[in-house]
CSV table of N, CA, C and O in Angstrom, one decimal:
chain,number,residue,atom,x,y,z
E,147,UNK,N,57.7,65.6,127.5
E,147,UNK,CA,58.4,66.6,126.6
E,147,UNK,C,57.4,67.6,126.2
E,147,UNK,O,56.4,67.2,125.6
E,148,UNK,N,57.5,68.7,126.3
E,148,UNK,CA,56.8,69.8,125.7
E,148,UNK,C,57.1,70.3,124.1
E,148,UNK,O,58.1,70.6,123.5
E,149,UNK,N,55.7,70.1,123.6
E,149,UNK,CA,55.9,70.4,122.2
E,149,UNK,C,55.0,71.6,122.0
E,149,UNK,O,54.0,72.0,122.6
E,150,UNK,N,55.7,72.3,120.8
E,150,UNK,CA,55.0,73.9,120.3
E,150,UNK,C,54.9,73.5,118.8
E,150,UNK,O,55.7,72.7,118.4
E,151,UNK,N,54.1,73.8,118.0
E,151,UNK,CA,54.2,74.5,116.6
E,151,UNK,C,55.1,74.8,115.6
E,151,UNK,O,55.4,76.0,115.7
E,152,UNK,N,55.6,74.5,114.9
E,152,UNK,CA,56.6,75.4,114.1
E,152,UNK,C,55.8,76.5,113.3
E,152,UNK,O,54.7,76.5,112.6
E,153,UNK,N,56.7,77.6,113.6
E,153,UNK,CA,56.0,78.8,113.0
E,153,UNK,C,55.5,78.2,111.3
E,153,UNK,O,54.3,78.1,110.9
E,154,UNK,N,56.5,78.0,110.8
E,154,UNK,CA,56.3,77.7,109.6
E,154,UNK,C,55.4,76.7,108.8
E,154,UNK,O,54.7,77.0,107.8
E,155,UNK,N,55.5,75.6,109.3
E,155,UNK,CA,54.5,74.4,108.9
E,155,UNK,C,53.3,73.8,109.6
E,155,UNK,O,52.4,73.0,109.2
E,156,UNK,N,53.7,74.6,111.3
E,156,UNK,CA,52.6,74.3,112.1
E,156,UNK,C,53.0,72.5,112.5
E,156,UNK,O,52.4,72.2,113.5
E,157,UNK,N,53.8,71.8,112.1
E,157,UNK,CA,54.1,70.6,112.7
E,157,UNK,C,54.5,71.0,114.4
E,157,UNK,O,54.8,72.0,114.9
E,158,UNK,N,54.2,69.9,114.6
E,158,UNK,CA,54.5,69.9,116.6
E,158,UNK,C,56.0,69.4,116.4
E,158,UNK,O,56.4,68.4,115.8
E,159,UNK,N,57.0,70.5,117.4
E,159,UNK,CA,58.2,70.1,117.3
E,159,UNK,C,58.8,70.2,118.9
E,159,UNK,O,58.0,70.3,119.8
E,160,UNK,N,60.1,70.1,119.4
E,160,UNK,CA,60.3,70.2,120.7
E,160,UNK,C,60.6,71.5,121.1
E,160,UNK,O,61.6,72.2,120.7
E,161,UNK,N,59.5,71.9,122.3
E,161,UNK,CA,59.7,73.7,122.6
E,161,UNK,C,61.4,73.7,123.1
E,161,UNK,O,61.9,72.9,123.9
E,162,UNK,N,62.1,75.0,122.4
E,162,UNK,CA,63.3,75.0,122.4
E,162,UNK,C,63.7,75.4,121.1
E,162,UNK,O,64.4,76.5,120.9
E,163,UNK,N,63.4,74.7,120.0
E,163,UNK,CA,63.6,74.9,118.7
E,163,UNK,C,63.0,75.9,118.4
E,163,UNK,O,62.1,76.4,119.1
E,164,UNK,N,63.7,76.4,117.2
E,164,UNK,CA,63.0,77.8,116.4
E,164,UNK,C,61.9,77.1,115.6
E,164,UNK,O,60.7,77.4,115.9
E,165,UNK,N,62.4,76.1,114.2
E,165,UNK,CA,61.7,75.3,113.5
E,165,UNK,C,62.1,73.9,113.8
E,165,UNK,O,62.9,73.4,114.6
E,166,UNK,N,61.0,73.1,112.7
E,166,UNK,CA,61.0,72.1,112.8
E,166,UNK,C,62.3,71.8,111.6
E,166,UNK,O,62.6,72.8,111.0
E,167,UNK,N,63.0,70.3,111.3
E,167,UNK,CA,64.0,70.2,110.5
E,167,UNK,C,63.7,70.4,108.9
E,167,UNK,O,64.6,70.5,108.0
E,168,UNK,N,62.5,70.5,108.8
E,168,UNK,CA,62.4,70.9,107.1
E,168,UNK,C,62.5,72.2,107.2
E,168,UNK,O,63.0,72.5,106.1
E,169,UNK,N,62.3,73.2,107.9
E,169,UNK,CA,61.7,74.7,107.3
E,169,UNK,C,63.4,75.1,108.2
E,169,UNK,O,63.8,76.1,107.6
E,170,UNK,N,63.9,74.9,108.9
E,170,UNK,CA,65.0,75.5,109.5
E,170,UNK,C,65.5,76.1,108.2
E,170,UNK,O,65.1,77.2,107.9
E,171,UNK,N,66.4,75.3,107.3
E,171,UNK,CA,67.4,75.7,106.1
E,171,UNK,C,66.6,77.3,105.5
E,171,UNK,O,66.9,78.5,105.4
E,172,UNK,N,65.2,76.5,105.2
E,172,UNK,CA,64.0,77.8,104.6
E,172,UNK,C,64.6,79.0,104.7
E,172,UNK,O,65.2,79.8,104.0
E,173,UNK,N,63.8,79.0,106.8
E,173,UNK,CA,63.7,80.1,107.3
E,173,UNK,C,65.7,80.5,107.1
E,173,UNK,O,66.2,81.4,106.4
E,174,UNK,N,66.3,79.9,107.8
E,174,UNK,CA,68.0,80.4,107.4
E,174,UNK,C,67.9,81.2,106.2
E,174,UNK,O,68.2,82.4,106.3
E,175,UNK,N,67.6,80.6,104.9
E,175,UNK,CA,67.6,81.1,103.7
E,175,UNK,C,66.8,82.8,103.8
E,175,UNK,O,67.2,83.9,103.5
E,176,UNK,N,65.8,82.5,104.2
E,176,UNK,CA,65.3,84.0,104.1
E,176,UNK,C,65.4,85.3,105.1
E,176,UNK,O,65.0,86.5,105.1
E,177,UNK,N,66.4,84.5,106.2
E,177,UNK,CA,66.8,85.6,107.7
E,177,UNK,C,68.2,86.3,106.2
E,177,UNK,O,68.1,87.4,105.7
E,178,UNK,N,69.0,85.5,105.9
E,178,UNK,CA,70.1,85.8,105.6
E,178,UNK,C,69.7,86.6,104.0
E,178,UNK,O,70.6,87.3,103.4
E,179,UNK,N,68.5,86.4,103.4
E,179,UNK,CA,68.3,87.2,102.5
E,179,UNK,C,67.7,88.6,103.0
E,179,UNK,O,67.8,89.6,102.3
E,180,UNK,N,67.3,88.5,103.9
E,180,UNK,CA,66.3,89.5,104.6
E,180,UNK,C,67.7,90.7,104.9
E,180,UNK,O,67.8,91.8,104.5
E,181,UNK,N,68.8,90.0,105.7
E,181,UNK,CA,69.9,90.7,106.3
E,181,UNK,C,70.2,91.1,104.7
E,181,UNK,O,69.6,92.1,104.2
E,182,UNK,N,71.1,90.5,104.1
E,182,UNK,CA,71.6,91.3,102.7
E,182,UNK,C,70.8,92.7,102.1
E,182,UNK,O,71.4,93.8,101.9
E,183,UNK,N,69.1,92.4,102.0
E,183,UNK,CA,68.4,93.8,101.7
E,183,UNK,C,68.3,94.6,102.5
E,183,UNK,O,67.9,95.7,102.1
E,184,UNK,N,68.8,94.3,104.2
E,184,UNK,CA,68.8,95.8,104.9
E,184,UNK,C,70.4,95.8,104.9
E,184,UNK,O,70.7,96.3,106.0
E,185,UNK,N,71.5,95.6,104.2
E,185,UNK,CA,72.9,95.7,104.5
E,185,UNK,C,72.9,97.0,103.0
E,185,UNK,O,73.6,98.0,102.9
E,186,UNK,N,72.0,96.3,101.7
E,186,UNK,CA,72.3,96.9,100.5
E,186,UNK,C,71.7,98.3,100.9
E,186,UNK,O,72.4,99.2,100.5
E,187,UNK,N,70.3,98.5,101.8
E,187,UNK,CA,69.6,99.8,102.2
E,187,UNK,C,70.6,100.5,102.7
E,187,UNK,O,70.6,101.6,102.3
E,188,UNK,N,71.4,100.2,103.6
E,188,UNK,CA,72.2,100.8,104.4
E,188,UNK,C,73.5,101.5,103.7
E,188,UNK,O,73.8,102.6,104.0
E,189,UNK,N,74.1,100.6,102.5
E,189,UNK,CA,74.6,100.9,102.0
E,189,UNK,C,74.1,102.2,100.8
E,189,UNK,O,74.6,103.3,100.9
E,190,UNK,N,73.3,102.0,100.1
E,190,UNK,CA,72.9,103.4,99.5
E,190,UNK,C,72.1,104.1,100.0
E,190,UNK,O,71.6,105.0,99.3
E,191,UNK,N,71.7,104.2,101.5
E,191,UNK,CA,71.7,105.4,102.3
E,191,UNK,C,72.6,106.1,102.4
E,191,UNK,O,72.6,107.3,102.2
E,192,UNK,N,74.2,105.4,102.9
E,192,UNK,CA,75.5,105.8,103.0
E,192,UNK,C,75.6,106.7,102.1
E,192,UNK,O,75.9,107.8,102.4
E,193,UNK,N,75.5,106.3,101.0
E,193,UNK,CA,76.4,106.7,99.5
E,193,UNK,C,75.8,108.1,98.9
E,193,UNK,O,76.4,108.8,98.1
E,194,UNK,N,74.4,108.4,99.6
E,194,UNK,CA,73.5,109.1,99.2
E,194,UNK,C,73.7,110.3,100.0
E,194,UNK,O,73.8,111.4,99.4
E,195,UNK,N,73.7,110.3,101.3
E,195,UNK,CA,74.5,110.7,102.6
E,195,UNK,C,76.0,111.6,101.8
E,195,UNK,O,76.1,112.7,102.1
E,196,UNK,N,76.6,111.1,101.2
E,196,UNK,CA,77.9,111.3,101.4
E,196,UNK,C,78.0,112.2,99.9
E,196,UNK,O,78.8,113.2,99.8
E,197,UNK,N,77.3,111.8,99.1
E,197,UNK,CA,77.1,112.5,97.9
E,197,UNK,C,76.7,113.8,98.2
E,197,UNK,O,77.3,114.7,97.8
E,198,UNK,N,75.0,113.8,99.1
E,198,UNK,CA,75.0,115.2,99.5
E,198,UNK,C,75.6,116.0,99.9
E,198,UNK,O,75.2,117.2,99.7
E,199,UNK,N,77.0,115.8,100.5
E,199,UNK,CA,78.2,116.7,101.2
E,199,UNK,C,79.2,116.7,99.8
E,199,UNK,O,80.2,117.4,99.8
E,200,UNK,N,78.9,116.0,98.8
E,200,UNK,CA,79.9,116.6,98.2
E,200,UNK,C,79.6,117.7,97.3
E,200,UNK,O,78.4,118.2,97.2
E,201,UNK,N,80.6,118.1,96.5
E,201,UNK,CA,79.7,119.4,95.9
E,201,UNK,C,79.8,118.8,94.2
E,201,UNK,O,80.7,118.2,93.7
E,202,UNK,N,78.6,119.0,93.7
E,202,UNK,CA,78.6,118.8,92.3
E,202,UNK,C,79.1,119.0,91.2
E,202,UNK,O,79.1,118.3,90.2
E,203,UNK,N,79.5,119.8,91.3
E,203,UNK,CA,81.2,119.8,90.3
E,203,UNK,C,81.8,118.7,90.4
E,203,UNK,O,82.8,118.6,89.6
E,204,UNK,N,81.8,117.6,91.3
E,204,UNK,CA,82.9,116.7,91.5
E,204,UNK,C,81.6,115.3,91.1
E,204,UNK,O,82.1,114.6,90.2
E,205,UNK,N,80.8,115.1,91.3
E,205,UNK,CA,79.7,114.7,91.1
E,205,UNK,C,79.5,114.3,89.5
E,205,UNK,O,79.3,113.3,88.9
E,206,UNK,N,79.5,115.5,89.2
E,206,UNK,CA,78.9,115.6,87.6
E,206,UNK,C,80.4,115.2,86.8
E,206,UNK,O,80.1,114.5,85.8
E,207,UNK,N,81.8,115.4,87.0
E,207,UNK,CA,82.7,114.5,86.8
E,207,UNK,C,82.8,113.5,86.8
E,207,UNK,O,83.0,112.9,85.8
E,208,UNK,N,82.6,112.9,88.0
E,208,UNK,CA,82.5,111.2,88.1
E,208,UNK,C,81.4,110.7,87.4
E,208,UNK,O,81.6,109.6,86.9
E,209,UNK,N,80.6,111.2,87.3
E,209,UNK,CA,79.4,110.6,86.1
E,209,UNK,C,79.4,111.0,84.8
E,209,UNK,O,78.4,110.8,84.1
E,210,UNK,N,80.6,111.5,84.5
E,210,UNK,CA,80.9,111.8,83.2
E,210,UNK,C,81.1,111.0,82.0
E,210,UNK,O,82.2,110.5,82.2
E,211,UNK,N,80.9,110.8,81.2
E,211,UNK,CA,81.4,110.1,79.6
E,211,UNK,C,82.9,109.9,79.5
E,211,UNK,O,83.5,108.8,79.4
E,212,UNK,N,83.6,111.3,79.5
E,212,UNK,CA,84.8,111.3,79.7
E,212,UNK,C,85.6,110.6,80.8
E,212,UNK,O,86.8,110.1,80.8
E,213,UNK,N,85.0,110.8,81.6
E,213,UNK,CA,85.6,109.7,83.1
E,213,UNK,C,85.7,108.6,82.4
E,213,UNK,O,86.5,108.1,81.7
E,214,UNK,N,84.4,108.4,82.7
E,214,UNK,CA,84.2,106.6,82.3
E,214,UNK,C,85.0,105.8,81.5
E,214,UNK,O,85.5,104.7,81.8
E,215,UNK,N,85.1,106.5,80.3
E,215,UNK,CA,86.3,106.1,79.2
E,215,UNK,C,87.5,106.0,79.9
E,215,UNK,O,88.3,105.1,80.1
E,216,UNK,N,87.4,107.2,80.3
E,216,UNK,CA,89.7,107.1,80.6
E,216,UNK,C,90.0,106.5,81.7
E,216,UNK,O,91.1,106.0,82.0
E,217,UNK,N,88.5,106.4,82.9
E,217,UNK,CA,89.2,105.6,84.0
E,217,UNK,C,89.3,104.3,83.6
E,217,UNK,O,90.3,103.7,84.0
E,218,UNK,N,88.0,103.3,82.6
E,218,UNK,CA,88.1,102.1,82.1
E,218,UNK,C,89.4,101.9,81.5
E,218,UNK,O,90.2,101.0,82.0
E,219,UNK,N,89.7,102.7,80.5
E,219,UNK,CA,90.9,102.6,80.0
E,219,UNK,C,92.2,102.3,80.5
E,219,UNK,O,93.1,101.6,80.0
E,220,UNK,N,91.9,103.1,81.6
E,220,UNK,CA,93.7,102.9,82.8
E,220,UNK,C,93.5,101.7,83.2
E,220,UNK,O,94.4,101.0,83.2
E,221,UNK,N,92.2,101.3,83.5
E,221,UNK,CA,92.5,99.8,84.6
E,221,UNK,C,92.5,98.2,83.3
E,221,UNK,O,92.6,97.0,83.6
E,222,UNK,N,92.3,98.8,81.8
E,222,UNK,CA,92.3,97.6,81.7
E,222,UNK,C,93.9,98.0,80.8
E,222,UNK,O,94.3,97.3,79.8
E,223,UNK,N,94.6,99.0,81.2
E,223,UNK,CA,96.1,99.1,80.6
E,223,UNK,C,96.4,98.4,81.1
E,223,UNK,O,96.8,97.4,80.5
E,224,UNK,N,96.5,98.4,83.1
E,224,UNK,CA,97.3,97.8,84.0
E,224,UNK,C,96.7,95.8,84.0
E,224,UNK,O,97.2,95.0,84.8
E,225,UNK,N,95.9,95.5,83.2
E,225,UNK,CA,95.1,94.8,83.4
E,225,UNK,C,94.3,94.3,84.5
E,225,UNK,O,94.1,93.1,84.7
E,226,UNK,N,94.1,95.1,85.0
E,226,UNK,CA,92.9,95.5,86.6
E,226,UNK,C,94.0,95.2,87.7
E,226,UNK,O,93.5,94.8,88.7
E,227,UNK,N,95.4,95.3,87.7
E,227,UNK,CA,96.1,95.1,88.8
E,227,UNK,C,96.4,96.5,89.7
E,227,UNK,O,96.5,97.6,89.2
E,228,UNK,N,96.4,96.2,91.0
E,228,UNK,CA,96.5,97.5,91.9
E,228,UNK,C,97.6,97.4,91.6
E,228,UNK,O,98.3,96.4,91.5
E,229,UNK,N,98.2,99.3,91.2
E,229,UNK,CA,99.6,99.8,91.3
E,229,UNK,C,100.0,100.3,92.8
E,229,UNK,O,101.2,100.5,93.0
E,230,UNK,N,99.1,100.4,94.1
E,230,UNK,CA,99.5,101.0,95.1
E,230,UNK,C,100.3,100.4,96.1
E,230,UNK,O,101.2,100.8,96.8
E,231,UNK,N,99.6,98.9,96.1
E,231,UNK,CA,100.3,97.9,96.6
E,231,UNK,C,100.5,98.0,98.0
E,231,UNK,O,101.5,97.5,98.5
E,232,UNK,N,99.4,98.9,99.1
E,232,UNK,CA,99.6,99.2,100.5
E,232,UNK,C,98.9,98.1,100.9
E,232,UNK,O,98.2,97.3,100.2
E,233,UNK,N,99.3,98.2,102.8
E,233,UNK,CA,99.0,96.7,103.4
E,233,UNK,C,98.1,96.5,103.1
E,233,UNK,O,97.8,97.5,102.5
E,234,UNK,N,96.8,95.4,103.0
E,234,UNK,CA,96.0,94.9,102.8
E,234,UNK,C,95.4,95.3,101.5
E,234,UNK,O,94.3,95.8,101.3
E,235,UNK,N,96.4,95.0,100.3
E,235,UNK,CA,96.0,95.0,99.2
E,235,UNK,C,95.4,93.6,98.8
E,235,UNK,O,95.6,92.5,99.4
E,236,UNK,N,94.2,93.8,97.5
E,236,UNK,CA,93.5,93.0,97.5
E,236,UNK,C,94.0,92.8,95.8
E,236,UNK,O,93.5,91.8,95.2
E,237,UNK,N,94.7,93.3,95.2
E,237,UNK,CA,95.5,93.4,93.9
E,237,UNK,C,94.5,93.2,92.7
E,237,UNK,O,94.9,92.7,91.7
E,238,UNK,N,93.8,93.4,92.9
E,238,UNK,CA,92.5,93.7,91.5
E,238,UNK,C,91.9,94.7,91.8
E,238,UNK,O,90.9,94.7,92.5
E,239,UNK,N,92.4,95.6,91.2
E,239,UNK,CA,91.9,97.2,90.6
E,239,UNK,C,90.4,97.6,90.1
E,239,UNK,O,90.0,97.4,88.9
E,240,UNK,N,89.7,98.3,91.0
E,240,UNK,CA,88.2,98.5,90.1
E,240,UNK,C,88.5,99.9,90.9
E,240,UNK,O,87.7,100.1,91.8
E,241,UNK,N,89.5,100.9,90.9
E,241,UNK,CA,88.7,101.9,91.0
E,241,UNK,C,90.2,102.8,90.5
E,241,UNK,O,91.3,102.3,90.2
E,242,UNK,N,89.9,104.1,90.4
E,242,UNK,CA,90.9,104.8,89.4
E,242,UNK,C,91.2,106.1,91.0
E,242,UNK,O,90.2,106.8,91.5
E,243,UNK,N,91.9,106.1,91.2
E,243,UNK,CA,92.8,107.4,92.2
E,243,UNK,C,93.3,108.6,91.4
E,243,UNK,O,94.3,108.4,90.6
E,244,UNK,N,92.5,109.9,91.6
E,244,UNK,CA,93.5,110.8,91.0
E,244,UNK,C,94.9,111.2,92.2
E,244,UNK,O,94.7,111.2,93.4
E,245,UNK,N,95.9,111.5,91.7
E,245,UNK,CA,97.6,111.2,92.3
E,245,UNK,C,97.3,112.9,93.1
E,245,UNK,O,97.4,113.3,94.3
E,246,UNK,N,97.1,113.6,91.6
E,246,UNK,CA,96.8,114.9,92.8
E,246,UNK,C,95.2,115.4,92.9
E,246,UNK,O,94.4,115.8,92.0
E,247,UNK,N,95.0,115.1,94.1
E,247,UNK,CA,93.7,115.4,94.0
E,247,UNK,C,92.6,116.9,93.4
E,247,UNK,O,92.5,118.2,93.5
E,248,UNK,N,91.6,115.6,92.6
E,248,UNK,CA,91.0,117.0,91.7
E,248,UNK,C,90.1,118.2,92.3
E,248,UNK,O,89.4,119.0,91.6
E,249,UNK,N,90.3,118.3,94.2
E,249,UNK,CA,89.8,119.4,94.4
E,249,UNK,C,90.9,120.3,94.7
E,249,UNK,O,90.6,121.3,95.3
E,250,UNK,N,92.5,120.2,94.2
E,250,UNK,CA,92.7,121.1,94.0
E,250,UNK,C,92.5,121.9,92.6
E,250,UNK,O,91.5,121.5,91.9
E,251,UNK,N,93.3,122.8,92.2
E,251,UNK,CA,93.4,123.8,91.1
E,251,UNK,C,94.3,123.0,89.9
E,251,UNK,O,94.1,122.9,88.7
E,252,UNK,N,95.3,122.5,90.5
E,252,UNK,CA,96.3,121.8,89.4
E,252,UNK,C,95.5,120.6,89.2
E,252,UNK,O,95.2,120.3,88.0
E,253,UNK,N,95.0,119.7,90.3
E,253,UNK,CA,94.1,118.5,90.0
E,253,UNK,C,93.4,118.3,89.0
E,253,UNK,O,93.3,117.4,88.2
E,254,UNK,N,92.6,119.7,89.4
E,254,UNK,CA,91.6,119.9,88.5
E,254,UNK,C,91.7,119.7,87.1
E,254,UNK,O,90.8,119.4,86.3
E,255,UNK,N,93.5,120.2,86.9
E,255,UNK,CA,93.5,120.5,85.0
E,255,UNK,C,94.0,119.3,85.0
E,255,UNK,O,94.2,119.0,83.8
E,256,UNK,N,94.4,118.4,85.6
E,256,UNK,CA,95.3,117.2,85.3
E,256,UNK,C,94.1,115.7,85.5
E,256,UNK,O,94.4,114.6,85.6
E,257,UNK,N,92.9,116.1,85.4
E,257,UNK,CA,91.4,115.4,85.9
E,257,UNK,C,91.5,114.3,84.9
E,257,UNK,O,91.1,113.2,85.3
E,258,UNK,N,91.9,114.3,83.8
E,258,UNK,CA,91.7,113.3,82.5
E,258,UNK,C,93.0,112.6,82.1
E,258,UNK,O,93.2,111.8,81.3
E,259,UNK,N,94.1,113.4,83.1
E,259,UNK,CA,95.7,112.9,82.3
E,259,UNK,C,96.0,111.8,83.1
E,259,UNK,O,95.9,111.8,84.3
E,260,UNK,N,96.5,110.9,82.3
E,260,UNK,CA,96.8,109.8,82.1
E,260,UNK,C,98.1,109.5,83.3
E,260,UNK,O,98.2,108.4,84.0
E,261,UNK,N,98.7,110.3,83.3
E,261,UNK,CA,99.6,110.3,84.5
E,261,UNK,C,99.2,110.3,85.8
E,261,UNK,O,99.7,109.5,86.6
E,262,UNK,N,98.4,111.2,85.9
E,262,UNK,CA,97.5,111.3,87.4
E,262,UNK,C,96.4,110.6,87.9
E,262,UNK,O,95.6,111.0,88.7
E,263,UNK,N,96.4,109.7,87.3
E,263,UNK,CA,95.5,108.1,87.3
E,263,UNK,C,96.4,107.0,87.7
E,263,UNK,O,97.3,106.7,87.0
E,264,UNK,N,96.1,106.1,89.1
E,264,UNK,CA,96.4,105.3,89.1
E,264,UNK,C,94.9,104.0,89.3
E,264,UNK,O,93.7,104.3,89.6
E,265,UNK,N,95.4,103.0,89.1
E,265,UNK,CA,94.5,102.0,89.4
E,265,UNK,C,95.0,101.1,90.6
E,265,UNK,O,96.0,100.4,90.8
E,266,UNK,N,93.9,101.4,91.5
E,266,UNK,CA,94.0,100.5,92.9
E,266,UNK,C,92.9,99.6,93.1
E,266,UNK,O,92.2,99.4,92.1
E,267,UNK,N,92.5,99.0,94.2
E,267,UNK,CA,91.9,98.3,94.7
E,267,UNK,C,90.9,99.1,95.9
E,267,UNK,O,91.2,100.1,96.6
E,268,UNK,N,90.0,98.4,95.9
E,268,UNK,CA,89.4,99.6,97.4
E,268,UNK,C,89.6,99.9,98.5
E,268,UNK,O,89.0,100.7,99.2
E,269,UNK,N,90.9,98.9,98.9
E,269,UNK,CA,91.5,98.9,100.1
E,269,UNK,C,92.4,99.8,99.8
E,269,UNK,O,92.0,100.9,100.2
E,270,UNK,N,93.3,99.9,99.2
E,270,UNK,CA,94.0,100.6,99.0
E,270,UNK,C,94.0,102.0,98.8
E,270,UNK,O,94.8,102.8,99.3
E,271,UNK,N,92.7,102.3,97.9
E,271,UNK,CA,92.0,103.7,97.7
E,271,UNK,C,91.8,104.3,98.8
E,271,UNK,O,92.3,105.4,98.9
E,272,UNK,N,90.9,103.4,100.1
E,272,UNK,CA,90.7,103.9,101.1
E,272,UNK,C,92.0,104.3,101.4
E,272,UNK,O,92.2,105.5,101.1
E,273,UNK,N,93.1,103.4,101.9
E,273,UNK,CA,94.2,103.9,102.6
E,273,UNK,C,95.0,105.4,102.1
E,273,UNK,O,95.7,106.2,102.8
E,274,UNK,N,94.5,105.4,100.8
E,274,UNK,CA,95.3,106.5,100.5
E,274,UNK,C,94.4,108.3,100.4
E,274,UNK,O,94.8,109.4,100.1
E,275,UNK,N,93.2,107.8,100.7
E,275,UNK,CA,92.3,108.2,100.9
E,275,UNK,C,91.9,108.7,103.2
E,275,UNK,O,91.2,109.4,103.8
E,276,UNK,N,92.9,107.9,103.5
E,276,UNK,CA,93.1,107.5,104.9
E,276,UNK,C,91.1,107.0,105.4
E,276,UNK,O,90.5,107.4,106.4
E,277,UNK,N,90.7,106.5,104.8
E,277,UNK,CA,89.3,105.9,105.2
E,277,UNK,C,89.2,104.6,105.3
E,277,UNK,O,89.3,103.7,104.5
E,278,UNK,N,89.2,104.5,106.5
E,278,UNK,CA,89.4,102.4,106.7
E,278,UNK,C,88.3,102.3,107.5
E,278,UNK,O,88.0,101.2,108.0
C-alpha cells in the first residue's frame, strides 16, 4: 500500500486521501469557511457594482432617516408578513416595495406615503422587480 503525508499533521495516511481522519472535519471546516468569505466578497462587489449605476438621488433616499423609520414601520404594521404573495413566496417580509416606482415624478412625491409601501419578501421583490 502506498502511503503519503497528510498535509495537515504530517501522519502517513493511504495515497488517495486528501487527509488523515482527524484533520478531514478541520480542513472541511475551513474549505467551507474559506468558500463563505469569497461568496460574501462577491456579494459586496455586486452591490457596489450596482450602486455605481444607480444615481444618487435614489441612494441618499434609501439611506435616509426618514426611510428607515417609515419602511421599519410598514413591516412591523404587517407584522413582517409578505403582502405580495407571488410564486415562490417566502412570507416574511424584510424589504419595503414602492407600488409606484420612485423614479418616476408621481413616485417620487408618494416616496414616504404609507399607501405606496408594501412589505414583501425578497423573492417576491425580485419578481416584481422581474430580477430572478
Amino acid at each position: 500500500m502506498l502511503l503519503k503525508a497528510c498535509p495537515r499533521c504530517k501522519r502517513m495516511i493511504p495515497h488517495g486521501l486528501p487527509y488523515c481522519a482527524e484533520c478531514a472535519p478541520i480542513a472541511e471546516a475551513e474549505r467551507a469557511a474559506a468558500q463563505e468569505r469569497k461568496a460574501e466578497y462577491r456579494r459586496k462587489k455586486y452591490a457596489q457594482q450596482y450602486n455605481r449605476q444607480r444615481d444618487p438621488k435614489y441612494l441618499t433616499f434609501y439611506r435616509s432617516k426618514p426611510w428607515k423609520i417609515t419602511s421599519r414601520a410598514k413591516l412591523q404594521a404587517v407584522k413582517y408578513r409578505c403582502q405580495a404573495k407571488l410564486p415562490g413566496c417566502k412570507g416574511l417580509a424584510v424589504e419595503v416595495h414602492h407600488i409606484k416606482p420612485i423614479q418616476t415624478a408621481e413616485g417620487w412625491e408618494l416616496r414616504l406615503d404609507w399607501k405606496n409601501l408594501e412589505p414583501v419578501c425578497t423573492s417576491c421583490h425580485n419578481g416584481r422587480h422581474t430580477r430572478f
